[in-house]
CSV table of C-alpha atoms and ligand atoms in Angstrom, one decimal:
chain,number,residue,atom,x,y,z
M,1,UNK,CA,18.1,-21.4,67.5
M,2,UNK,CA,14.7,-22.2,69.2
M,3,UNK,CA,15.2,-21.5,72.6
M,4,UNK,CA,13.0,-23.5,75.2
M,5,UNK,CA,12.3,-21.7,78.4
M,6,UNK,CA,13.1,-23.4,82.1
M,7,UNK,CA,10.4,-24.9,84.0
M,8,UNK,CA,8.4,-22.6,86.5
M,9,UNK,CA,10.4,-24.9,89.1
M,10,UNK,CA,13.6,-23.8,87.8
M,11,UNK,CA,12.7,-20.8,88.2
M,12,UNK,CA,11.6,-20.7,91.4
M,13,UNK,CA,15.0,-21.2,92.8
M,14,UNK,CA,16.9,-18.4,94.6
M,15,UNK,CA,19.2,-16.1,92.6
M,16,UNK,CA,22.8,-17.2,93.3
M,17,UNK,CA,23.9,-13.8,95.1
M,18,UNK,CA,27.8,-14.9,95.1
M,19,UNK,CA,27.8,-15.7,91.4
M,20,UNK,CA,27.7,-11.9,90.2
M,21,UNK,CA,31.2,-11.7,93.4
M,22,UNK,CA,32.7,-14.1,91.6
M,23,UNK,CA,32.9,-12.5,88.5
M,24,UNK,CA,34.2,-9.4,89.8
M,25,UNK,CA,36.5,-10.8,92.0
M,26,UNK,CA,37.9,-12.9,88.6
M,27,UNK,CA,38.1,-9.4,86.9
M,28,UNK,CA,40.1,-8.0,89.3
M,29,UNK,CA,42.9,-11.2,89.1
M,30,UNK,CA,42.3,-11.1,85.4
M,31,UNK,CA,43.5,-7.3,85.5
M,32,UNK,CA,45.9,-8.8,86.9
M,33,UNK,CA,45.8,-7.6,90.6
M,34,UNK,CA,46.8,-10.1,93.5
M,35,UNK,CA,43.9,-10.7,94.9
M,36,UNK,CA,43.4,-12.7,98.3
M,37,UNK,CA,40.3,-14.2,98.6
M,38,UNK,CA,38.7,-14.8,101.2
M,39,UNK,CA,35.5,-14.7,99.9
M,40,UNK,CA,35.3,-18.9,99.5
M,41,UNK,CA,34.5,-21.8,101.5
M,42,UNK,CA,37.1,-24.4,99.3
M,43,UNK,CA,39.1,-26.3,101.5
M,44,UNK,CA,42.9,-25.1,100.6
M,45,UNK,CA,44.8,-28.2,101.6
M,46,UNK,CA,45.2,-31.7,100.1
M,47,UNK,CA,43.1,-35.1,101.1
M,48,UNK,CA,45.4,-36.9,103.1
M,49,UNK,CA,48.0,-39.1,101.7
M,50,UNK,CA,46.4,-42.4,103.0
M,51,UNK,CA,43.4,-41.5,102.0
M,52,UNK,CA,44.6,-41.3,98.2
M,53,UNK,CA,46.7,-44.1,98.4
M,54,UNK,CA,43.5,-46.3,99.1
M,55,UNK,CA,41.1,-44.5,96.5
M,56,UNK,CA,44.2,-44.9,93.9
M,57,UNK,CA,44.4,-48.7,95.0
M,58,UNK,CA,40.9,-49.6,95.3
M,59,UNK,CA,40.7,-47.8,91.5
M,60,UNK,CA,42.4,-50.7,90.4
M,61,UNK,CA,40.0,-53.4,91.7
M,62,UNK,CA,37.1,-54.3,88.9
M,63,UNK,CA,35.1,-54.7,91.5
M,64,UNK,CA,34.4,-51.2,91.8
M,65,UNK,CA,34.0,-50.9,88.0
M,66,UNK,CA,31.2,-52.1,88.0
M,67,UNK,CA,28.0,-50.3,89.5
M,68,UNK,CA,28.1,-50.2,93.3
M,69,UNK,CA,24.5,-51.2,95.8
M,70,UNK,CA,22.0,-48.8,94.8
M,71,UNK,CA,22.1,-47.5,99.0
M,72,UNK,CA,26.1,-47.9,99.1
M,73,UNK,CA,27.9,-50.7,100.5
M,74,UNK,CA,27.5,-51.9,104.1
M,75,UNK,CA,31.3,-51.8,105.5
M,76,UNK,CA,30.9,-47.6,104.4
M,77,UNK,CA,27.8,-47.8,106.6
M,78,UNK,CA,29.2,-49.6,109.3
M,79,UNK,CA,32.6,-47.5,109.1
M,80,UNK,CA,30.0,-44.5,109.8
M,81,UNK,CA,28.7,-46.2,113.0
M,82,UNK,CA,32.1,-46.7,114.0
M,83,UNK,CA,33.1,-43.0,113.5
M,84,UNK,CA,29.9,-42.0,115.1
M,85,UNK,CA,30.7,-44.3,118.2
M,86,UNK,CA,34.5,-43.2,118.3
M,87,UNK,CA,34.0,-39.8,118.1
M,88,UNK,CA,30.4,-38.8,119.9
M,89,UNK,CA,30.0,-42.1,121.6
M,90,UNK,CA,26.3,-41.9,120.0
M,91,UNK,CA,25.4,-45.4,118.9
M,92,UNK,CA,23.8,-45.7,114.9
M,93,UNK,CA,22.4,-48.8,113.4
M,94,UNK,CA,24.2,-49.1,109.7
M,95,UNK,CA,21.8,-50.5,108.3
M,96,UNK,CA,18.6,-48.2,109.1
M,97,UNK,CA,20.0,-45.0,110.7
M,98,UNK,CA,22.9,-44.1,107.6
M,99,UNK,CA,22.6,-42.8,104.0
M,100,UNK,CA,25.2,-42.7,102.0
M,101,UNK,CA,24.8,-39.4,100.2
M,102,UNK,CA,27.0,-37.4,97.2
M,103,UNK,CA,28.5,-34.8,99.6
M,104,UNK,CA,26.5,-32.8,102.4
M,105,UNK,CA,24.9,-30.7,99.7
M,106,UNK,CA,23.3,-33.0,98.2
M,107,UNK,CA,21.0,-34.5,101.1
M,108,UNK,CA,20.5,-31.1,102.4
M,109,UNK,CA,18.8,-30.3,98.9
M,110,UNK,CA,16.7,-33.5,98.7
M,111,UNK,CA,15.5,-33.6,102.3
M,112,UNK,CA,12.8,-31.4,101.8
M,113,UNK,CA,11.3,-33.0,98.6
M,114,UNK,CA,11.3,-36.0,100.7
M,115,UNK,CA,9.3,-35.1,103.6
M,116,UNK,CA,7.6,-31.4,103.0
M,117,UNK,CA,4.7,-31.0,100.6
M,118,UNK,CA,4.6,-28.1,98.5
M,119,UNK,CA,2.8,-25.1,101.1
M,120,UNK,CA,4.4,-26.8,103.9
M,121,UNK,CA,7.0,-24.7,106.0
M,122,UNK,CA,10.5,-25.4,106.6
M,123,UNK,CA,12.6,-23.2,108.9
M,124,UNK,CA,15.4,-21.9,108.2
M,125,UNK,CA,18.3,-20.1,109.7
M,126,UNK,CA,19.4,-16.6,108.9
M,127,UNK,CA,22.2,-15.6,108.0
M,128,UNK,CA,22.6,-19.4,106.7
M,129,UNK,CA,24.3,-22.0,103.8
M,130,UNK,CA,22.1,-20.8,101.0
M,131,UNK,CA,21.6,-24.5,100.1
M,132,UNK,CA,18.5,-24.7,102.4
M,133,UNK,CA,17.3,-22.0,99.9
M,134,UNK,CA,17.9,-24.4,97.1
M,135,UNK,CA,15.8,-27.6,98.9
M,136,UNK,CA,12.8,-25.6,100.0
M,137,UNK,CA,12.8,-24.1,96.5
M,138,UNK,CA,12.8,-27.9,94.6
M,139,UNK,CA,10.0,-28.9,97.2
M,140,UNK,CA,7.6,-25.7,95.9
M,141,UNK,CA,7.4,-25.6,100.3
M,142,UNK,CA,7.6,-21.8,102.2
M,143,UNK,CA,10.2,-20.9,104.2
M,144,UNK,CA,10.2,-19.5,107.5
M,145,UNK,CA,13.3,-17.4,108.8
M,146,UNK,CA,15.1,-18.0,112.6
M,147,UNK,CA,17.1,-15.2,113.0
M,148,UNK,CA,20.7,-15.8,114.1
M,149,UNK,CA,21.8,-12.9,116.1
M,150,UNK,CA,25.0,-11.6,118.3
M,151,UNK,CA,22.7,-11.2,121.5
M,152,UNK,CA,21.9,-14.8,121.3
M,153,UNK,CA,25.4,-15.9,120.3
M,154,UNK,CA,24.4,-16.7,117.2
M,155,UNK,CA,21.7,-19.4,118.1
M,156,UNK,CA,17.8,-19.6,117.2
M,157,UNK,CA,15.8,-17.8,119.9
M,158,UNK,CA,12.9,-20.8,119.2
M,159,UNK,CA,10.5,-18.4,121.4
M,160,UNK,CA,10.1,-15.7,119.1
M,161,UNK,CA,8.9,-18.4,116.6
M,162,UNK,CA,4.9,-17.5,116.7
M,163,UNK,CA,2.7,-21.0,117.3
M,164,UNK,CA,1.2,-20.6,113.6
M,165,UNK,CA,5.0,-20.9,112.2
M,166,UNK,CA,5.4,-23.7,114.5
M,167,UNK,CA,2.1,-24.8,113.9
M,168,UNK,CA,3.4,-25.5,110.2
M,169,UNK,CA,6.5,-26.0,110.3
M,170,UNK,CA,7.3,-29.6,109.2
M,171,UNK,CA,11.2,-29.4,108.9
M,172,UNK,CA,14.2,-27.0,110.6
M,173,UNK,CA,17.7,-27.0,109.6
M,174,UNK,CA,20.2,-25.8,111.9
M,175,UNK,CA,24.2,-26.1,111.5
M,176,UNK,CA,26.9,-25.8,114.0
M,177,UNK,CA,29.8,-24.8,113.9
M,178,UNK,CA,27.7,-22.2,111.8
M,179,UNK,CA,28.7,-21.1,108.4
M,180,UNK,CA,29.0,-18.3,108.6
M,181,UNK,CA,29.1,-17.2,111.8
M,182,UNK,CA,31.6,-19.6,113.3
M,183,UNK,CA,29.1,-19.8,116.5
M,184,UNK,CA,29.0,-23.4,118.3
M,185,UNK,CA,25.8,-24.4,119.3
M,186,UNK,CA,25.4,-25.8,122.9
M,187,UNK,CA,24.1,-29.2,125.0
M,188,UNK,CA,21.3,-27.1,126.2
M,189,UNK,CA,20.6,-25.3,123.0
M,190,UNK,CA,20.3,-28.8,121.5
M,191,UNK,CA,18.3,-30.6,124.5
M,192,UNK,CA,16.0,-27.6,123.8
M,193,UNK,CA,15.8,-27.9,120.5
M,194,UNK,CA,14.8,-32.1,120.6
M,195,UNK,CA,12.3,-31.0,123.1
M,196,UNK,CA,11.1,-28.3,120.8
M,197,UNK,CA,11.2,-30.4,118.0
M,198,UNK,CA,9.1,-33.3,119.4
M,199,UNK,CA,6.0,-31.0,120.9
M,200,UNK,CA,5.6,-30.0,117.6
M,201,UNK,CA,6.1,-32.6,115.5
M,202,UNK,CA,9.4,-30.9,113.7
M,203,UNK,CA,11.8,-33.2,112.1
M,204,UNK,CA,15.4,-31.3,112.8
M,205,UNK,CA,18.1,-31.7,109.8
M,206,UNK,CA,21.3,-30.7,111.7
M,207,UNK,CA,24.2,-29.8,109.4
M,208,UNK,CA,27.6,-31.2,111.1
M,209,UNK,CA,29.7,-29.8,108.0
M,210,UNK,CA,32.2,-28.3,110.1
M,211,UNK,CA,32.0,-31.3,113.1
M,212,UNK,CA,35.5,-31.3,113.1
M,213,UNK,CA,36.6,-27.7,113.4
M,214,UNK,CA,35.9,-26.1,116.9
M,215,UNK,CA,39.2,-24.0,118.3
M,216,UNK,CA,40.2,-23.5,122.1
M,217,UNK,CA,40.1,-27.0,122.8
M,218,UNK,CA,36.9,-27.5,122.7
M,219,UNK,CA,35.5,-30.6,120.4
M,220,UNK,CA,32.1,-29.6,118.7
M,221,UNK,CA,29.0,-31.6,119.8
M,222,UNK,CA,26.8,-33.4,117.6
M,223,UNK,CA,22.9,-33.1,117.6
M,224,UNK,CA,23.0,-36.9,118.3
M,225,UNK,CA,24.6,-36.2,121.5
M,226,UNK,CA,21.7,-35.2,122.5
M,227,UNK,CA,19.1,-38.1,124.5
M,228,UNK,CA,15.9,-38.2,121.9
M,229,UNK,CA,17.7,-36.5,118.9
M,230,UNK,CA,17.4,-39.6,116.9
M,231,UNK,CA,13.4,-39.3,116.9
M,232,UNK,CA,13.1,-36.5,116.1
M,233,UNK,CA,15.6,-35.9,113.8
M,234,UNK,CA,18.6,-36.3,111.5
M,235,UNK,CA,22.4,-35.1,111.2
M,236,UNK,CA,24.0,-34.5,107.8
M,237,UNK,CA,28.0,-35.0,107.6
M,238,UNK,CA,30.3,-34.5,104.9
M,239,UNK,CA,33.9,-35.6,104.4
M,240,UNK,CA,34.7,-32.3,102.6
M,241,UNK,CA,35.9,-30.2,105.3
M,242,UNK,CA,37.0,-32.6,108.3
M,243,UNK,CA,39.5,-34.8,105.6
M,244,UNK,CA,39.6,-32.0,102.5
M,245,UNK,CA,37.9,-33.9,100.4
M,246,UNK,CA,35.4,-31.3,99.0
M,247,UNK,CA,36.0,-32.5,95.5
M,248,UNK,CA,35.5,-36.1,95.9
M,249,UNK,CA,31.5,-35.0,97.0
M,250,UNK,CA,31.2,-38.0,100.0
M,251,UNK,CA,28.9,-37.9,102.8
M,252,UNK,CA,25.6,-39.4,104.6
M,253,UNK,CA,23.0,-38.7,107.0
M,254,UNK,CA,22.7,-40.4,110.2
M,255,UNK,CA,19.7,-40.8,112.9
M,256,UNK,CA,15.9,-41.4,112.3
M,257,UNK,CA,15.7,-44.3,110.4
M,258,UNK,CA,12.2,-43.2,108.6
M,259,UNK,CA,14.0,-40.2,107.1
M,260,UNK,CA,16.8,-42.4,106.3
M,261,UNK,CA,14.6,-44.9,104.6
M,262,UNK,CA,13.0,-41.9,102.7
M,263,UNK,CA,16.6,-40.1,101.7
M,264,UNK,CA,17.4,-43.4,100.4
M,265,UNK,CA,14.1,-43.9,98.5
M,266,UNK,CA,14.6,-40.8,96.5
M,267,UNK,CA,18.1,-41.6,95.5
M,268,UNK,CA,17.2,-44.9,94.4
M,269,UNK,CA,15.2,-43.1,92.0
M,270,UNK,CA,18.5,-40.4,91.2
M,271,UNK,CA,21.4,-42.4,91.3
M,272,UNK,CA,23.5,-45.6,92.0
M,273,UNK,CA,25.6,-44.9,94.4
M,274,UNK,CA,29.2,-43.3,94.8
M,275,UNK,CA,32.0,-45.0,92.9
M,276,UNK,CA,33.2,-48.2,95.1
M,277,UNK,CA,36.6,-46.7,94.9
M,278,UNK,CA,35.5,-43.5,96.5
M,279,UNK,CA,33.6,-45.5,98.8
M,280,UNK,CA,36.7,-47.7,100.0
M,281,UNK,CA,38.5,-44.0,100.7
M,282,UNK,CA,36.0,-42.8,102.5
M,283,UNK,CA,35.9,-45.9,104.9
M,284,UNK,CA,39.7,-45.2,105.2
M,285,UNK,CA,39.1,-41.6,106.2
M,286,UNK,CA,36.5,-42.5,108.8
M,287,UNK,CA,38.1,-45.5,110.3
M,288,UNK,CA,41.9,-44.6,109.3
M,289,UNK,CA,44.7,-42.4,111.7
M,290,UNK,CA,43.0,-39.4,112.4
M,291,UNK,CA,46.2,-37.3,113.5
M,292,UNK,CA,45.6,-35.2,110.1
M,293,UNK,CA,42.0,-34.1,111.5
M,294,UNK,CA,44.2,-32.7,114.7
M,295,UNK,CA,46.4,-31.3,112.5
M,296,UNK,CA,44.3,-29.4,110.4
M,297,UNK,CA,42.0,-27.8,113.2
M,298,UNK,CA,45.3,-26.3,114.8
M,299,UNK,CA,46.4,-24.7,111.2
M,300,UNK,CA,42.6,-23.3,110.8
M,301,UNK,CA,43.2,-22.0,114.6
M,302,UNK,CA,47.0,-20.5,113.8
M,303,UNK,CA,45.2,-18.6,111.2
M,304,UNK,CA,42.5,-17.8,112.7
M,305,UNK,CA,44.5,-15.9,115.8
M,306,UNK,CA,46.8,-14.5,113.3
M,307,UNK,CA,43.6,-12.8,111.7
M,308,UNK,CA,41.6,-12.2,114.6
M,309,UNK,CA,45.0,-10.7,116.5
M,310,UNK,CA,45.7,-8.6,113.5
M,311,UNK,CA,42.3,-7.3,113.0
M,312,UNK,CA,41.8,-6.5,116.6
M,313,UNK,CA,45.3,-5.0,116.8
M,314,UNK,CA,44.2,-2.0,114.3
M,315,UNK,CA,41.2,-1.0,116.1
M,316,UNK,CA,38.6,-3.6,114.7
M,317,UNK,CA,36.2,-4.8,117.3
M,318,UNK,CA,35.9,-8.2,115.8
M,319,UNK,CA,34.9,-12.1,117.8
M,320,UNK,CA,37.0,-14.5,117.6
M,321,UNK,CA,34.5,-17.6,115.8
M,322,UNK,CA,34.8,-21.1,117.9
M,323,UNK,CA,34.4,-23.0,115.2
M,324,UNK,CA,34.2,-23.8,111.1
M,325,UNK,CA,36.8,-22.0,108.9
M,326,UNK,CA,35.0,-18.8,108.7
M,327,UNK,CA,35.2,-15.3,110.8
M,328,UNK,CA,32.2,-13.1,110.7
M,329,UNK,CA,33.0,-9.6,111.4
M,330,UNK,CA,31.3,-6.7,111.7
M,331,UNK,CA,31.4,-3.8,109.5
M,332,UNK,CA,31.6,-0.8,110.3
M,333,UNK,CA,28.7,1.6,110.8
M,334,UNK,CA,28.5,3.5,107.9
M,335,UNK,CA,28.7,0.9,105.1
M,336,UNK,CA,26.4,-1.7,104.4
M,337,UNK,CA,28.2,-5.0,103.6
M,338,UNK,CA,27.9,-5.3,100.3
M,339,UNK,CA,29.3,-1.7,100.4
M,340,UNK,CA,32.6,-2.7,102.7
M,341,UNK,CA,32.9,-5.8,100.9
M,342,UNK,CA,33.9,-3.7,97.4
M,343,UNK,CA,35.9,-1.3,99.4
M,344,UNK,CA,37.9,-4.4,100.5
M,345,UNK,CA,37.7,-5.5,96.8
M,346,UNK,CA,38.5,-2.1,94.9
M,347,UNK,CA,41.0,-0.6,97.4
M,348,UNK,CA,43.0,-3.7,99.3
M,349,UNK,CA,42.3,-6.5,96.3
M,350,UNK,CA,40.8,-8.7,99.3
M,351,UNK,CA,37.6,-10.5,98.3
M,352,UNK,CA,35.4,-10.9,101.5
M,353,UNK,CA,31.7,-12.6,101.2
M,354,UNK,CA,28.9,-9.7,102.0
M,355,UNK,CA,26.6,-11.1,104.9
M,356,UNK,CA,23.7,-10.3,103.0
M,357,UNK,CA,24.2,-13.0,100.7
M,358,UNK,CA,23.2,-15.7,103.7
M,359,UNK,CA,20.2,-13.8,104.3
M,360,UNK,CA,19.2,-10.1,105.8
M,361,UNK,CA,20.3,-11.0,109.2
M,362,UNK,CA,23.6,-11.1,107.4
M,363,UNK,CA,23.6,-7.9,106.8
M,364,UNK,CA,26.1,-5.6,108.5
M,365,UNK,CA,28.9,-8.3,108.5
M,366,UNK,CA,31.3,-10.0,106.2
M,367,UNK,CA,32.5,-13.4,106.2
M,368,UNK,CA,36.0,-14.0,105.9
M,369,UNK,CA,37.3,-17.4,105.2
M,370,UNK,CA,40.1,-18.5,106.7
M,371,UNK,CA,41.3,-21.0,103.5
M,372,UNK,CA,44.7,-19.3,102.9
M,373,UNK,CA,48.2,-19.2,104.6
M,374,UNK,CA,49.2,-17.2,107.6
M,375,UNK,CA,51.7,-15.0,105.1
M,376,UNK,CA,48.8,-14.0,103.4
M,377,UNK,CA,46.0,-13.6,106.5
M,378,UNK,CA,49.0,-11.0,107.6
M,379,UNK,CA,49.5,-9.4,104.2
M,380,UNK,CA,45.3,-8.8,104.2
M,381,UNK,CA,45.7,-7.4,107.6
M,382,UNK,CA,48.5,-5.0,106.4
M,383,UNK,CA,46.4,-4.0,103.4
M,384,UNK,CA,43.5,-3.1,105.5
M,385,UNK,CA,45.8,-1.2,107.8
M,386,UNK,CA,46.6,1.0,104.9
M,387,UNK,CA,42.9,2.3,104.5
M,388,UNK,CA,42.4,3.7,107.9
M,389,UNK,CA,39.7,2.5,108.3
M,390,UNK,CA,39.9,2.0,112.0
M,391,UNK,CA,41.3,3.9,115.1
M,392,UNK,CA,44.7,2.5,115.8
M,393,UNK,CA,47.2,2.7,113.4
M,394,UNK,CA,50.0,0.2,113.8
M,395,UNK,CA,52.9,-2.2,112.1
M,396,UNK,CA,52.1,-5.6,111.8
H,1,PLP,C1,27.1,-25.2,106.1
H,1,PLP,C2,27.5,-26.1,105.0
H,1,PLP,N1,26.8,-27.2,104.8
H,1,PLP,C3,27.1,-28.1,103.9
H,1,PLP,C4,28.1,-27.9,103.0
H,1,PLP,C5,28.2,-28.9,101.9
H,1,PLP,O1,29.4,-29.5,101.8
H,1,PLP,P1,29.6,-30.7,100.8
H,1,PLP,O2,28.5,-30.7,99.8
H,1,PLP,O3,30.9,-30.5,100.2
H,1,PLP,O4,29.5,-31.9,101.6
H,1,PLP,C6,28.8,-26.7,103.1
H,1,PLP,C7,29.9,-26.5,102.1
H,1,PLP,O5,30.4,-25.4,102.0
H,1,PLP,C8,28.6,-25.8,104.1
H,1,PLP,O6,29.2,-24.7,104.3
């Protein structure tokens, strides 16, 4: 059969580095083994009852059946200003300042094409969500790497950034809580970065995916929060993580309303918007009981002490993360982390995500999801006690 080639475009875009994981890790469970993986970011517990109950009776209205507003329907938009008041206290316009978009992803991958010609530089974090890879790719614009490092608790130091980057840098994403360092970001790390942003003309794209999930008590901050975010900049925020609905692919982008405008003038030319049904849930999720949010950032946090604990208790000097569902640890010095993350794989049949995947700032760590039960966060610690690997030796 003739086969026709991909565009140069196609491919242009980054080599998926987890795809090739994948595959071995399915080997290994084809084989037979019991793997845990940890190597994933898919939410492991169900959407909230309510939340189906309204998609399964808003299914029924003909209504939704037919095609919904091009730009979504207002009462989503307004139930995002409501959320966005409730929760941050950060006042948003529904009808300028929010996009409806089809999950976090997807607005992360079409911001670039809508403000950055191709030559252009976006900045981008590293390690970071290998998306932002994707959206400079599609835009044909250069990226420009902001290391993430321990030293600077896993934040961009913006002045090692020389005045030619920043000279030409047109766009920045950021994200906090950080996949996949589990780093917070900070009021002051913010301020700076609006004041950063506006001297030279950047427009910030702040991921909120994991808004919801910070431990310790402590609630994380949005960019918004932030007095002058909103001219300089947007925040993206998914549904996915904060009410498990990864698979229903619901989210929008809030703040400057001449990105909005330009995020929504590019998916008029995409898509029609989400199915109404999906819609109508996703109102209920915003404006609906929240006591399930609550409830699912203390079962991320029982996990992650029982894995952080556990780790710590055979010798491995790992941190704690104070937010998202992910713990970064460091490997130890003589394997790289591709290197540890097969010894994890081949000798305790626990899949782990190599940091160099995010980027090479990644390397030396892995990132360890914290998606499955307590029972078997223990049962991986107990497996990696058996390798002896580390110092200390003891039960768990
Ligand atoms: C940092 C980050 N941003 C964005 C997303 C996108 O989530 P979604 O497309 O499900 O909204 C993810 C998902 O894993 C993520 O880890």
């Amino acid at each position: 059969m003739k086969q026709f080639p991909p565009s140069d475009l196609l491919n242009s875009l980054p080599k998926q580095f987890f795809a090739s994981l994948v595959n071995t890790v399915n080997q290994f469970i084809q084989q037979g083994y019991d793997v845990i993986n940890l190597g994933q970011g898919n939410p492991d517990q169900p959407t909230p009852s309510h939340i189906v109950a309204k998609l399964q009776e808003a299914a029924e209205n003909p209504v939704n059946h037919k095609y919904s507003p091009f730009q979504g329907h207002r009462y989503l938009k307004q139930a995002v200003a409501q959320f966005y008041q409730r929760e941050y206290g950060v006042t948003i316009a529904p009808d300028t300042e929010v996009a409806i978009l089809f999950g976090g992803k997807a607005g992360l991958v079409e911001i670039p094409q809508c403000l950055v010609n191709q030559g252009e530089t976006i900045l981008v974090p590293d390690p970071g969500y290998p998306d932002y890879w994707s959206g400079v790719a599609l835009a044909r614009a250069d990226a420009a790497i902001m290391p993430l490092q321990e030293e600077n608790h896993f934040l961009p130091d913006y002045s090692k950034l020389t005045s030619d980057v920043l000279e030409k840098a047109k766009l920045m994403f950021l994200n906090y809580p950080n996949n996949p360092t589990g780093a917070v970001a900070t009021k002051d790390f913010f301020d700076e970065t609006v004041r950063m942003a506006r001297e030279h003309d950047i427009c910030v794209v702040h991921d909120f995916a994991y808004g919801a999930i910070g431990f310790d008590g402590k609630k994380p901050i949005s960019f918004l929060q932030s007095e002058g975010a909103k001219e300089v900049g947007i925040e993206i925020y998914t549904l996915s993580k904060t009410y498990n609905m990864a698979g229903w692919r619901v989210g929008f982008a809030v703040g400057n309303s001449s990105v909005i405008r330009s995020i929504e003038l590019l998916q008029d030319h995409l898509y029609v918007s989400l199915f109404g049904a999906v819609q109508e849930a996703a109102r209920e999720a915003l404006t609906g009981p929240q006591e399930c949010v609550k409830e699912l950032t203390a079962l991320y946090e029982r996990r992650r002490n029982v894995l952080i604990d556990g780790l710590q208790s055979l010798g491995w000097q790992v941190t704690a993360p104070a937010g998202s569902f992910f713990a970064w640890l460091k490997v130890p010095a003589e394997f790289s982390s591709a290197q540890f993350a097969n010894l994890l794989l081949e000798k305790a049949h626990i899949a782990v995500a190599p940091g160099i995947g995010f980027g090479q700032f990644g390397e030396g760590y892995v990132r360890v999801g914290l998606l499955t039960s307590e029972e078997r966060l223990k049962e991986a610690v107990r497996r990696i006690s058996r390798l002896e690997i580390f110092k200390k030796h003891v039960d768990i």
